[in-house]
CSV table of C-alpha atoms in Angstrom, one decimal:
chain,number,residue,atom,x,y,z
K,195,UNK,CA,-23.5,45.4,56.3
K,196,UNK,CA,-23.0,47.0,59.6
K,197,UNK,CA,-20.8,45.6,62.4
K,198,UNK,CA,-22.6,43.1,64.6
K,199,UNK,CA,-25.9,42.9,66.4
K,200,UNK,CA,-26.3,42.0,70.1
K,201,UNK,CA,-26.6,38.3,70.9
K,202,UNK,CA,-29.8,36.5,69.7
K,203,UNK,CA,-32.5,36.1,72.3
K,204,UNK,CA,-33.0,32.6,73.4
K,205,UNK,CA,-36.1,31.9,71.4
K,206,UNK,CA,-35.0,28.8,69.5
K,207,UNK,CA,-37.5,26.1,68.4
K,208,UNK,CA,-36.6,22.5,67.5
K,209,UNK,CA,-38.1,21.3,64.4
K,210,UNK,CA,-38.4,17.6,63.6
K,211,UNK,CA,-37.7,16.4,60.1
K,212,UNK,CA,-39.0,13.1,58.8
K,213,UNK,CA,-36.9,11.4,56.1
K,214,UNK,CA,-38.0,8.2,54.4
K,215,UNK,CA,-35.7,5.3,54.2
K,216,UNK,CA,-35.6,5.7,50.5
K,217,UNK,CA,-34.5,9.4,50.8
K,218,UNK,CA,-32.0,8.5,53.4
K,219,UNK,CA,-30.4,5.9,51.2
K,220,UNK,CA,-30.3,8.3,48.3
K,221,UNK,CA,-28.5,10.9,50.4
K,222,UNK,CA,-26.0,8.3,51.6
K,223,UNK,CA,-25.2,7.5,48.0
K,224,UNK,CA,-24.7,11.1,47.0
K,225,UNK,CA,-21.1,11.9,45.9
K,226,UNK,CA,-18.9,13.8,48.3
K,227,UNK,CA,-18.8,16.8,45.9
K,228,UNK,CA,-22.5,17.4,46.5
K,229,UNK,CA,-21.9,17.7,50.3
K,230,UNK,CA,-18.8,19.8,49.9
K,231,UNK,CA,-15.1,18.9,50.1
K,232,UNK,CA,-14.1,16.6,52.9
K,233,UNK,CA,-11.2,18.8,54.0
K,234,UNK,CA,-13.3,21.6,55.4
K,235,UNK,CA,-13.2,20.3,59.0
K,236,UNK,CA,-9.4,20.0,58.8
K,237,UNK,CA,-9.0,23.6,57.5
K,238,UNK,CA,-11.4,25.0,60.1
K,239,UNK,CA,-9.5,23.3,62.9
K,240,UNK,CA,-6.2,24.6,61.6
K,241,UNK,CA,-7.2,28.3,61.3
K,242,UNK,CA,-10.0,29.0,63.8
K,243,UNK,CA,-7.7,30.1,66.6
K,244,UNK,CA,-6.5,32.8,64.3
K,245,UNK,CA,-10.0,34.3,63.9
K,246,UNK,CA,-11.0,36.7,66.7
K,247,UNK,CA,-14.2,38.3,67.8
K,248,UNK,CA,-14.1,42.1,68.0
K,249,UNK,CA,-16.0,44.0,70.7
K,250,UNK,CA,-16.2,47.7,70.6
K,251,UNK,CA,-17.9,50.3,72.8
K,252,UNK,CA,-18.8,53.9,72.1
K,253,UNK,CA,-20.3,56.8,74.0
K,254,UNK,CA,-23.3,58.4,72.4
K,255,UNK,CA,-25.6,61.2,73.4
K,256,UNK,CA,-28.9,60.0,74.9
K,257,UNK,CA,-31.1,62.1,72.7
K,258,UNK,CA,-34.3,61.1,71.0
K,259,UNK,CA,-35.4,57.5,70.7
K,260,UNK,CA,-37.9,55.8,72.9
K,261,UNK,CA,-36.4,57.2,76.0
K,262,UNK,CA,-37.0,60.8,75.2
K,263,UNK,CA,-39.7,62.6,77.0
K,264,UNK,CA,-42.3,63.6,74.4
K,265,UNK,CA,-43.1,67.3,74.0
K,266,UNK,CA,-46.6,67.9,75.2
K,267,UNK,CA,-48.8,71.1,75.3
K,268,UNK,CA,-49.0,72.8,78.7
K,269,UNK,CA,-51.9,71.4,80.7
K,270,UNK,CA,-52.2,68.2,78.5
K,271,UNK,CA,-54.0,65.4,80.4
K,272,UNK,CA,-51.1,63.1,79.4
K,273,UNK,CA,-48.4,65.4,80.8
K,274,UNK,CA,-48.6,64.0,84.4
K,275,UNK,CA,-48.7,60.4,83.1
K,276,UNK,CA,-45.5,60.8,81.0
K,277,UNK,CA,-43.8,62.7,83.8
K,278,UNK,CA,-44.4,59.9,86.2
K,279,UNK,CA,-43.5,57.2,83.6
K,280,UNK,CA,-40.1,58.8,82.8
K,281,UNK,CA,-39.2,59.5,86.4
K,282,UNK,CA,-40.0,55.9,87.5
K,283,UNK,CA,-38.3,54.3,84.5
K,284,UNK,CA,-35.1,56.4,84.6
K,285,UNK,CA,-34.9,57.5,88.2
K,286,UNK,CA,-36.1,61.0,87.6
K,287,UNK,CA,-35.2,63.7,85.2
K,288,UNK,CA,-31.6,65.1,85.3
K,289,UNK,CA,-31.0,68.0,87.6
K,290,UNK,CA,-31.5,71.2,85.7
K,291,UNK,CA,-32.9,69.3,82.7
K,292,UNK,CA,-36.3,69.6,81.2
K,293,UNK,CA,-38.8,67.0,80.2
K,294,UNK,CA,-37.4,66.7,76.7
K,295,UNK,CA,-34.5,64.6,78.1
K,296,UNK,CA,-31.9,66.7,76.1
K,297,UNK,CA,-29.5,66.8,79.1
K,298,UNK,CA,-29.4,63.0,79.6
K,299,UNK,CA,-25.8,61.8,80.2
K,300,UNK,CA,-24.1,59.9,77.4
K,301,UNK,CA,-24.7,56.2,77.3
K,302,UNK,CA,-22.5,53.3,76.1
K,303,UNK,CA,-23.3,51.3,73.0
K,304,UNK,CA,-21.6,48.0,72.1
K,305,UNK,CA,-21.1,46.2,68.8
K,306,UNK,CA,-19.5,43.0,67.7
K,307,UNK,CA,-17.6,42.0,64.6
K,308,UNK,CA,-14.9,39.7,63.4
K,309,UNK,CA,-11.2,39.9,62.5
K,310,UNK,CA,-8.1,37.7,62.0
K,311,UNK,CA,-4.5,37.6,63.0
K,312,UNK,CA,-1.9,38.2,60.3
K,313,UNK,CA,1.2,38.5,62.4
K,314,UNK,CA,1.9,36.5,65.6
K,315,UNK,CA,3.5,39.6,67.1
K,316,UNK,CA,-0.1,40.9,67.5
K,317,UNK,CA,-1.6,42.3,64.3
K,318,UNK,CA,-5.3,41.9,63.3
K,319,UNK,CA,-7.2,42.8,60.2
K,320,UNK,CA,-10.9,43.7,60.2
K,321,UNK,CA,-13.3,46.1,58.5
K,322,UNK,CA,-13.2,49.8,59.2
K,323,UNK,CA,-17.0,49.9,59.8
K,324,UNK,CA,-16.6,47.4,62.6
K,325,UNK,CA,-14.4,49.7,64.7
K,326,UNK,CA,-15.4,53.1,63.4
K,327,UNK,CA,-15.8,55.8,66.1
K,328,UNK,CA,-15.1,53.2,68.8
K,329,UNK,CA,-13.8,54.5,72.2
K,330,UNK,CA,-12.6,51.0,73.2
K,331,UNK,CA,-11.7,47.9,71.1
K,332,UNK,CA,-11.3,44.5,72.6
K,333,UNK,CA,-10.4,41.2,71.0
K,334,UNK,CA,-11.9,38.0,72.2
K,335,UNK,CA,-9.8,34.9,71.2
K,336,UNK,CA,-11.3,31.6,70.4
K,337,UNK,CA,-10.5,30.3,73.9
K,338,UNK,CA,-12.4,33.3,75.4
K,339,UNK,CA,-9.3,35.4,76.3
K,340,UNK,CA,-10.1,39.1,76.1
K,341,UNK,CA,-7.4,41.5,75.1
K,342,UNK,CA,-7.5,45.3,74.5
K,343,UNK,CA,-6.5,46.4,71.0
K,344,UNK,CA,-5.2,49.7,69.5
K,345,UNK,CA,-5.9,51.1,66.1
K,346,UNK,CA,-3.0,51.2,63.7
K,347,UNK,CA,-4.8,52.7,60.7
K,348,UNK,CA,-7.8,52.6,58.5
K,349,UNK,CA,-8.7,52.9,54.8
K,350,UNK,CA,-12.3,54.0,54.4
K,351,UNK,CA,-12.3,53.5,50.6
K,352,UNK,CA,-11.7,49.7,50.9
K,353,UNK,CA,-13.3,49.5,54.4
K,354,UNK,CA,-10.1,47.9,55.9
K,355,UNK,CA,-8.6,48.5,59.4
K,356,UNK,CA,-5.5,47.2,61.1
K,357,UNK,CA,-5.3,46.7,64.9
K,358,UNK,CA,-2.5,45.7,67.2
K,359,UNK,CA,-2.4,44.0,70.5
K,360,UNK,CA,0.0,42.4,73.0
K,361,UNK,CA,-0.5,38.6,73.0
K,362,UNK,CA,-0.7,37.1,76.5
K,363,UNK,CA,0.4,33.8,75.1
K,364,UNK,CA,1.6,32.6,71.6
K,365,UNK,CA,-0.9,33.1,68.8
K,366,UNK,CA,-1.1,31.7,65.3
K,367,UNK,CA,-1.3,33.9,62.2
K,368,UNK,CA,-2.8,33.1,58.9
K,369,UNK,CA,-1.4,33.9,55.5
K,370,UNK,CA,-2.9,35.8,52.5
K,371,UNK,CA,-3.6,33.7,49.4
K,372,UNK,CA,-3.8,35.0,45.8
K,373,UNK,CA,-7.4,36.1,45.2
K,374,UNK,CA,-6.6,36.5,41.5
K,375,UNK,CA,-6.4,32.7,41.2
K,376,UNK,CA,-9.9,32.1,42.5
K,377,UNK,CA,-12.2,30.4,40.0
K,378,UNK,CA,-16.0,30.5,39.7
K,379,UNK,CA,-17.4,27.6,41.6
K,380,UNK,CA,-14.4,27.1,43.8
K,381,UNK,CA,-15.1,26.2,47.4
K,382,UNK,CA,-14.4,28.8,50.1
K,383,UNK,CA,-14.9,28.9,53.9
K,384,UNK,CA,-16.1,31.9,56.0
K,385,UNK,CA,-15.4,32.1,59.7
K,386,UNK,CA,-16.6,34.8,62.0
K,387,UNK,CA,-18.9,36.0,64.8
K,388,UNK,CA,-22.5,36.1,63.4
K,389,UNK,CA,-25.0,37.6,65.7
K,390,UNK,CA,-22.3,37.4,68.5
K,391,UNK,CA,-22.6,33.6,68.5
K,392,UNK,CA,-18.8,33.2,68.5
K,393,UNK,CA,-16.6,31.3,66.0
K,394,UNK,CA,-18.9,30.0,63.3
K,395,UNK,CA,-17.8,28.2,60.2
K,396,UNK,CA,-19.8,28.2,56.9
K,397,UNK,CA,-18.9,27.0,53.5
K,398,UNK,CA,-19.9,27.9,49.9
K,399,UNK,CA,-18.5,28.6,46.5
K,400,UNK,CA,-17.2,31.7,44.7
K,401,UNK,CA,-20.3,33.0,42.9
K,402,UNK,CA,-18.6,35.8,41.1
K,403,UNK,CA,-15.4,37.8,40.9
K,404,UNK,CA,-14.6,41.5,40.3
K,405,UNK,CA,-18.2,42.4,41.4
K,406,UNK,CA,-18.9,46.2,41.4
K,407,UNK,CA,-21.9,47.0,43.7
K,408,UNK,CA,-21.2,50.8,43.8
K,409,UNK,CA,-20.0,50.8,47.4
K,410,UNK,CA,-16.7,52.6,46.7
K,411,UNK,CA,-14.3,53.8,44.0
K,412,UNK,CA,-12.3,50.6,44.0
K,413,UNK,CA,-15.1,48.0,44.1
K,414,UNK,CA,-13.9,44.5,43.0
K,415,UNK,CA,-15.6,42.2,45.4
K,416,UNK,CA,-15.6,38.4,45.6
K,417,UNK,CA,-19.2,37.2,45.7
K,418,UNK,CA,-20.0,34.1,47.7
K,419,UNK,CA,-23.0,32.1,48.8
K,420,UNK,CA,-21.2,31.0,52.0
K,421,UNK,CA,-23.5,32.2,54.8
K,422,UNK,CA,-22.4,35.7,56.0
K,423,UNK,CA,-24.5,37.5,58.5
K,424,UNK,CA,-24.4,40.5,60.8
K,425,UNK,CA,-21.2,40.1,62.9
K,426,UNK,CA,-19.3,38.3,60.2
K,427,UNK,CA,-17.9,41.7,59.1
K,428,UNK,CA,-14.1,41.8,59.1
K,429,UNK,CA,-13.8,38.0,59.2
K,430,UNK,CA,-11.7,36.0,56.8
K,431,UNK,CA,-12.8,34.1,53.7
K,432,UNK,CA,-10.5,31.0,53.2
K,433,UNK,CA,-9.6,28.9,50.3
K,434,UNK,CA,-9.1,25.1,50.7
K,435,UNK,CA,-5.4,25.7,51.4
K,436,UNK,CA,-6.3,27.6,54.6
K,437,UNK,CA,-5.2,30.9,53.0
K,438,UNK,CA,-7.2,34.2,53.4
K,439,UNK,CA,-8.5,35.1,50.0
K,440,UNK,CA,-10.9,37.8,51.2
K,441,UNK,CA,-12.3,39.9,54.0
K,442,UNK,CA,-16.1,39.4,54.5
K,443,UNK,CA,-17.5,42.9,54.4
K,444,UNK,CA,-21.2,43.1,53.5
K,445,UNK,CA,-24.3,41.3,52.3
K,446,UNK,CA,-27.3,42.2,50.1
K,447,UNK,CA,-30.5,41.1,51.9
K,448,UNK,CA,-34.0,42.4,52.3
K,449,UNK,CA,-34.3,40.7,55.7
K,450,UNK,CA,-30.8,41.5,57.2
K,451,UNK,CA,-29.9,37.8,57.2
K,452,UNK,CA,-28.0,35.7,54.7
K,453,UNK,CA,-29.7,35.0,51.4
K,454,UNK,CA,-26.5,33.8,49.6
K,455,UNK,CA,-25.3,37.2,48.5
K,456,UNK,CA,-22.2,37.9,50.5
K,457,UNK,CA,-19.2,40.0,49.4
K,458,UNK,CA,-15.6,40.0,50.4
K,459,UNK,CA,-12.7,42.4,49.7
K,460,UNK,CA,-10.2,40.3,47.7
K,461,UNK,CA,-6.9,39.5,49.5
K,462,UNK,CA,-4.8,41.1,46.7
K,463,UNK,CA,-6.4,44.5,47.7
K,464,UNK,CA,-6.3,43.8,51.4
K,465,UNK,CA,-2.7,42.7,51.5
K,466,UNK,CA,-1.5,45.9,49.8
K,467,UNK,CA,-3.6,48.1,52.1
K,468,UNK,CA,-2.4,46.3,55.2
K,469,UNK,CA,1.2,46.7,54.2
K,470,UNK,CA,0.8,50.4,53.8
K,471,UNK,CA,-1.2,50.9,57.0
K,472,UNK,CA,1.4,49.0,59.0
K,473,UNK,CA,4.3,51.0,57.4
K,474,UNK,CA,2.8,54.5,57.2
K,475,UNK,CA,-0.4,54.4,59.2
K,476,UNK,CA,-2.2,55.7,56.1
K,477,UNK,CA,-2.7,54.9,52.4
K,478,UNK,CA,-0.4,56.3,49.7
K,479,UNK,CA,-2.2,55.7,46.4
K,480,UNK,CA,-1.0,56.5,42.9
K,481,UNK,CA,-2.5,59.6,41.1
K,482,UNK,CA,-2.8,60.2,37.4
K,483,UNK,CA,-4.5,63.6,37.6
K,484,UNK,CA,-7.4,63.0,35.2
K,485,UNK,CA,-11.1,63.0,35.4
K,486,UNK,CA,-12.6,60.0,33.5
K,487,UNK,CA,-15.9,58.8,32.3
K,488,UNK,CA,-17.5,55.7,30.7
K,489,UNK,CA,-17.0,55.1,26.9
K,490,UNK,CA,-20.6,54.5,25.9
K,491,UNK,CA,-21.5,52.9,22.5
K,492,UNK,CA,-22.4,56.3,21.2
K,493,UNK,CA,-19.2,57.9,22.3
K,494,UNK,CA,-17.2,54.9,20.9
K,495,UNK,CA,-18.9,55.4,17.6
K,496,UNK,CA,-18.1,59.1,17.6
K,497,UNK,CA,-14.4,58.3,18.4
K,498,UNK,CA,-14.2,55.4,15.9
K,499,UNK,CA,-13.3,53.0,18.7
K,500,UNK,CA,-14.5,49.4,18.2
K,501,UNK,CA,-15.4,47.7,20.5
K,502,UNK,CA,-16.4,50.3,23.2
K,503,UNK,CA,-13.7,50.1,25.9
K,504,UNK,CA,-11.3,52.1,28.0
K,505,UNK,CA,-11.7,55.2,30.1
K,506,UNK,CA,-12.4,58.5,28.4
K,507,UNK,CA,-10.4,61.5,29.7
K,508,UNK,CA,-12.8,64.3,30.4
K,509,UNK,CA,-10.5,66.7,32.1
K,510,UNK,CA,-6.9,67.2,33.1
K,511,UNK,CA,-5.6,68.5,36.5
K,512,UNK,CA,-3.2,71.3,35.7
K,513,UNK,CA,-0.9,70.2,38.5
K,514,UNK,CA,-1.2,66.5,37.8
K,515,UNK,CA,1.3,64.1,36.2
K,516,UNK,CA,-0.9,63.4,33.1
K,517,UNK,CA,-0.5,67.0,31.7
K,518,UNK,CA,3.3,67.1,31.3
K,519,UNK,CA,3.0,63.6,29.7
K,520,UNK,CA,0.8,65.0,27.0
K,521,UNK,CA,-2.5,63.3,27.8
K,522,UNK,CA,-5.4,65.5,26.7
K,523,UNK,CA,-9.2,65.5,27.1
K,524,UNK,CA,-10.7,63.2,24.5
K,525,UNK,CA,-8.0,60.6,24.9
K,526,UNK,CA,-9.2,57.1,25.8
K,527,UNK,CA,-6.9,55.1,28.1
K,528,UNK,CA,-7.0,51.5,27.0
K,529,UNK,CA,-3.9,50.2,28.8
K,530,UNK,CA,-2.0,51.2,32.0
K,531,UNK,CA,1.3,49.8,33.0
K,532,UNK,CA,0.7,46.7,30.9
K,533,UNK,CA,-2.8,46.1,32.2
K,534,UNK,CA,-5.9,46.3,30.0
K,535,UNK,CA,-8.4,49.0,30.9
K,536,UNK,CA,-11.9,47.9,30.1
K,537,UNK,CA,-13.8,50.7,31.9
K,538,UNK,CA,-13.1,53.7,34.3
K,539,UNK,CA,-13.2,51.5,37.4
K,540,UNK,CA,-10.4,49.4,36.0
K,541,UNK,CA,-8.2,52.5,35.5
K,542,UNK,CA,-9.1,53.9,39.0
K,543,UNK,CA,-8.1,50.6,40.7
K,544,UNK,CA,-4.9,50.0,38.8
K,545,UNK,CA,-3.7,53.6,39.3
K,546,UNK,CA,-4.5,53.5,43.0
K,547,UNK,CA,-2.6,50.2,43.3
K,548,UNK,CA,0.5,51.5,41.6
K,549,UNK,CA,3.4,52.9,43.6
K,550,UNK,CA,3.8,56.7,43.9
K,551,UNK,CA,6.7,57.9,41.8
K,552,UNK,CA,6.7,54.9,39.4
K,553,UNK,CA,7.1,55.7,35.7
K,554,UNK,CA,4.5,53.8,33.7
K,555,UNK,CA,3.4,53.4,30.1
K,556,UNK,CA,-0.1,54.6,29.4
K,557,UNK,CA,-1.6,53.6,26.0
K,558,UNK,CA,-4.3,55.9,24.7
K,559,UNK,CA,-6.4,56.1,21.6
K,560,UNK,CA,-6.4,59.6,20.1
K,561,UNK,CA,-8.5,60.3,16.9
K,562,UNK,CA,-8.5,56.6,16.1
K,563,UNK,CA,-4.8,55.9,16.6
K,564,UNK,CA,-3.0,54.3,19.5
K,565,UNK,CA,-0.2,56.2,21.2
K,566,UNK,CA,1.9,55.5,24.3
K,567,UNK,CA,2.7,58.1,26.9
K,568,UNK,CA,5.1,57.8,29.8
K,569,UNK,CA,3.8,59.1,33.1
K,570,UNK,CA,5.4,59.4,36.5
K,571,UNK,CA,2.6,58.9,39.0
K,572,UNK,CA,2.0,61.4,41.8
K,573,UNK,CA,0.3,60.8,45.1
K,574,UNK,CA,-3.5,60.9,45.6
K,575,UNK,CA,-4.3,63.2,48.5
K,576,UNK,CA,-6.8,61.6,50.8
K,577,UNK,CA,-8.8,64.7,51.3
K,578,UNK,CA,-12.3,64.9,49.9
K,579,UNK,CA,-13.2,68.2,48.2
K,580,UNK,CA,-16.5,69.5,49.3
K,581,UNK,CA,-17.9,71.5,46.5
K,582,UNK,CA,-21.0,73.5,47.3
K,583,UNK,CA,-22.6,74.7,44.1
K,584,UNK,CA,-23.8,78.3,44.6
K,585,UNK,CA,-27.5,78.6,44.0
K,586,UNK,CA,-28.2,80.2,40.6
K,587,UNK,CA,-30.0,83.5,41.1
K,588,UNK,CA,-32.5,84.6,38.5
K,589,UNK,CA,-31.2,87.9,37.0
K,590,UNK,CA,-32.7,89.4,33.9
K,591,UNK,CA,-30.0,90.1,31.3
K,592,UNK,CA,-29.5,93.6,30.1
K,593,UNK,CA,-30.3,92.5,26.6
K,594,UNK,CA,-31.8,89.4,25.2
K,595,UNK,CA,-29.1,87.1,23.7
K,596,UNK,CA,-29.2,86.1,20.0
K,597,UNK,CA,-29.8,82.4,20.0
K,598,UNK,CA,-29.7,79.6,17.3
K,599,UNK,CA,-31.2,76.1,17.5
K,600,UNK,CA,-29.3,72.8,17.0
K,601,UNK,CA,-29.6,69.4,18.5
K,602,UNK,CA,-32.7,70.5,20.5
K,603,UNK,CA,-30.6,73.2,22.1
K,604,UNK,CA,-30.9,77.0,22.2
K,605,UNK,CA,-27.3,78.2,21.7
K,606,UNK,CA,-25.8,81.7,22.2
K,607,UNK,CA,-22.4,83.4,22.2
K,608,UNK,CA,-20.9,83.8,25.7
K,609,UNK,CA,-21.6,87.4,26.6
K,610,UNK,CA,-20.7,89.2,29.8
K,611,UNK,CA,-24.3,89.2,30.9
K,612,UNK,CA,-24.7,85.5,30.3
K,613,UNK,CA,-21.5,84.7,32.2
K,614,UNK,CA,-23.0,86.7,35.1
K,615,UNK,CA,-26.4,85.1,34.9
K,616,UNK,CA,-25.1,81.5,34.8
K,617,UNK,CA,-21.9,82.1,36.9
K,618,UNK,CA,-19.5,81.1,34.1
K,619,UNK,CA,-15.8,81.6,34.8
K,620,UNK,CA,-13.8,83.8,32.4
K,621,UNK,CA,-11.5,80.8,31.7
K,622,UNK,CA,-14.4,78.9,30.1
K,623,UNK,CA,-14.6,79.3,26.4
K,624,UNK,CA,-17.3,78.1,23.9
K,625,UNK,CA,-21.0,78.4,23.2
K,626,UNK,CA,-23.5,78.5,26.0
K,627,UNK,CA,-26.8,76.6,26.2
K,628,UNK,CA,-29.7,78.9,27.1
K,629,UNK,CA,-32.5,76.4,26.7
K,630,UNK,CA,-33.2,72.7,26.1
K,631,UNK,CA,-36.1,71.0,24.3
K,632,UNK,CA,-37.5,68.6,26.9
K,633,UNK,CA,-38.3,66.0,24.3
K,634,UNK,CA,-34.8,66.0,22.8
K,635,UNK,CA,-31.9,63.5,23.2
K,636,UNK,CA,-29.9,66.4,24.7
K,637,UNK,CA,-32.4,66.6,27.5
K,638,UNK,CA,-32.2,62.8,28.1
K,639,UNK,CA,-28.4,63.3,28.4
K,640,UNK,CA,-28.9,65.9,31.1
K,641,UNK,CA,-27.7,68.9,29.2
K,642,UNK,CA,-29.1,72.1,30.7
K,643,UNK,CA,-29.1,75.8,30.5
K,644,UNK,CA,-25.8,77.2,31.7
K,645,UNK,CA,-23.7,74.4,30.2
K,646,UNK,CA,-21.1,75.5,27.7
K,647,UNK,CA,-20.2,73.5,24.6
K,648,UNK,CA,-16.4,73.7,24.2
K,649,UNK,CA,-15.9,71.2,21.3
K,650,UNK,CA,-18.0,69.4,18.7
K,651,UNK,CA,-16.5,66.2,17.3
K,652,UNK,CA,-13.2,67.1,19.0
K,653,UNK,CA,-12.9,70.5,17.3
K,654,UNK,CA,-13.3,73.8,19.2
K,655,UNK,CA,-16.3,76.0,18.6
K,656,UNK,CA,-16.7,79.7,19.1
K,657,UNK,CA,-20.3,80.4,17.9
K,658,UNK,CA,-23.7,78.8,17.6
K,659,UNK,CA,-23.2,78.9,13.8
K,660,UNK,CA,-20.1,76.8,14.2
K,661,UNK,CA,-22.1,74.1,16.0
K,662,UNK,CA,-24.9,74.1,13.5
K,663,UNK,CA,-22.5,73.9,10.5
K,664,UNK,CA,-20.7,70.9,12.0
K,665,UNK,CA,-23.8,69.1,13.1
K,666,UNK,CA,-25.2,69.5,9.5
K,667,UNK,CA,-22.0,68.0,8.1
K,668,UNK,CA,-22.2,65.1,10.4
K,669,UNK,CA,-25.7,64.4,9.3
K,670,UNK,CA,-24.6,64.4,5.7
K,671,UNK,CA,-21.8,62.0,6.6
K,672,UNK,CA,-24.4,59.6,8.0
K,673,UNK,CA,-23.3,59.9,11.6
K,674,UNK,CA,-25.8,58.8,14.2
K,675,UNK,CA,-24.4,61.0,17.0
K,676,UNK,CA,-22.1,63.9,17.7
K,677,UNK,CA,-19.6,64.0,20.5
K,678,UNK,CA,-19.7,67.2,22.5
K,679,UNK,CA,-17.2,68.4,25.1
K,680,UNK,CA,-19.3,70.3,27.7
K,681,UNK,CA,-18.1,72.5,30.6
K,682,UNK,CA,-20.0,73.6,33.6
K,683,UNK,CA,-19.5,77.1,35.1
K,684,UNK,CA,-16.5,76.0,37.1
K,685,UNK,CA,-14.7,74.7,34.1
K,686,UNK,CA,-15.2,71.0,34.8
K,687,UNK,CA,-15.5,69.0,31.5
K,688,UNK,CA,-17.4,66.0,30.4
K,689,UNK,CA,-18.1,64.3,27.1
K,690,UNK,CA,-21.7,63.8,25.9
K,691,UNK,CA,-22.8,61.9,22.8
K,692,UNK,CA,-26.1,63.4,21.4
K,693,UNK,CA,-28.1,61.9,18.5
K,694,UNK,CA,-28.1,64.0,15.3
K,695,UNK,CA,-30.7,62.1,13.2
């Protein structure tokens, strides 16, 4: 969900609703729980002055769009018409500019969102996307007072931003509640600035917790059916104690309006982010130094893990804290600092939330046995690596490689010519895939020519014969799949379970 839309145009229609006396008496006899808790009005009255509307402005280049002069062929019969239209509508073309409108001066755009006061000294929490790229940020209090705000810091990964302002008169702050204590079906209240209509109160229930909708690396949203619309972004989600249990962030909707699928960042996450942004102006997240992937049913069967759970370590950063602790590729992390790890998202979240420099116990499963490793966490650098894969050029090898088939794969020893052809680093060891049967399970698992098989069933391989021998043995043992450790040309590893039957 984006920030906020401009105010609704005044095209409202009144609709009459006829209710029979019988229906009216039935509604009057309905229990209070069917209408919602009686305390909503009291809570709204108590906290609404702590909720603010956020107005931002930004300068953007006036290129393209409806106001751009269309490119027309010289002598076109429409050229004079469009020339007159644009001159009359916009007061003439810019001096020195052409009819494309490319030299139009920047124009101001405005957007609206929501936020809430967490410190009476003048601290506001909102969404990052509400204030992103803004040249000016203003807070509009519930009584209409407008105050300029400054940015303290943002965290793009959780979409949280912290602002500060100087109160012109005493203001009231709200407190964070414990989002971990929320129960499914519990009543919650959303307050914000939908469609720039000002402080609006809606109520609903907690529809789901720990919802992952693939918006970021630490997704764990509260899902609610309380009406959330454009402009509610950054506003608070309250429990019935008047505590903030979430920050309303986005909706899923085919129409752009509320259909009862709203999502809020839980207060446990928000409170930790806000503390760090206020203290450091940035996030300092814990770092384990591993690359992880999902433990599928096939991988779990290959590793003798029942039931399938945890985060499979696919690679280790040479400079990360996991390496000196003895964690290796193929290990499955099932518990971190006393917290169960059900999947890779769990591990990512709990590591990020753990203090930099803290020594923690990491429980792993290695070859069917549980082991505990002590790791001192490092700091995750908030810089995104931009990796541009070089286009593979087709070069004919000097000599045709000797290949052998297994698992629907054409396999060959890593020669100098093959390393050059597929751009394989010297540090990568194993057996290279030179072809894949399109109807095989290996193709379904996205194995491709240029991938290098490093291990089969957690044992290193040096030749295609090694792979075929081990696959044949697994078939005799009645295994349904074989676990391959596969590297790309850069040395990045991943585990793939491929059917053997």
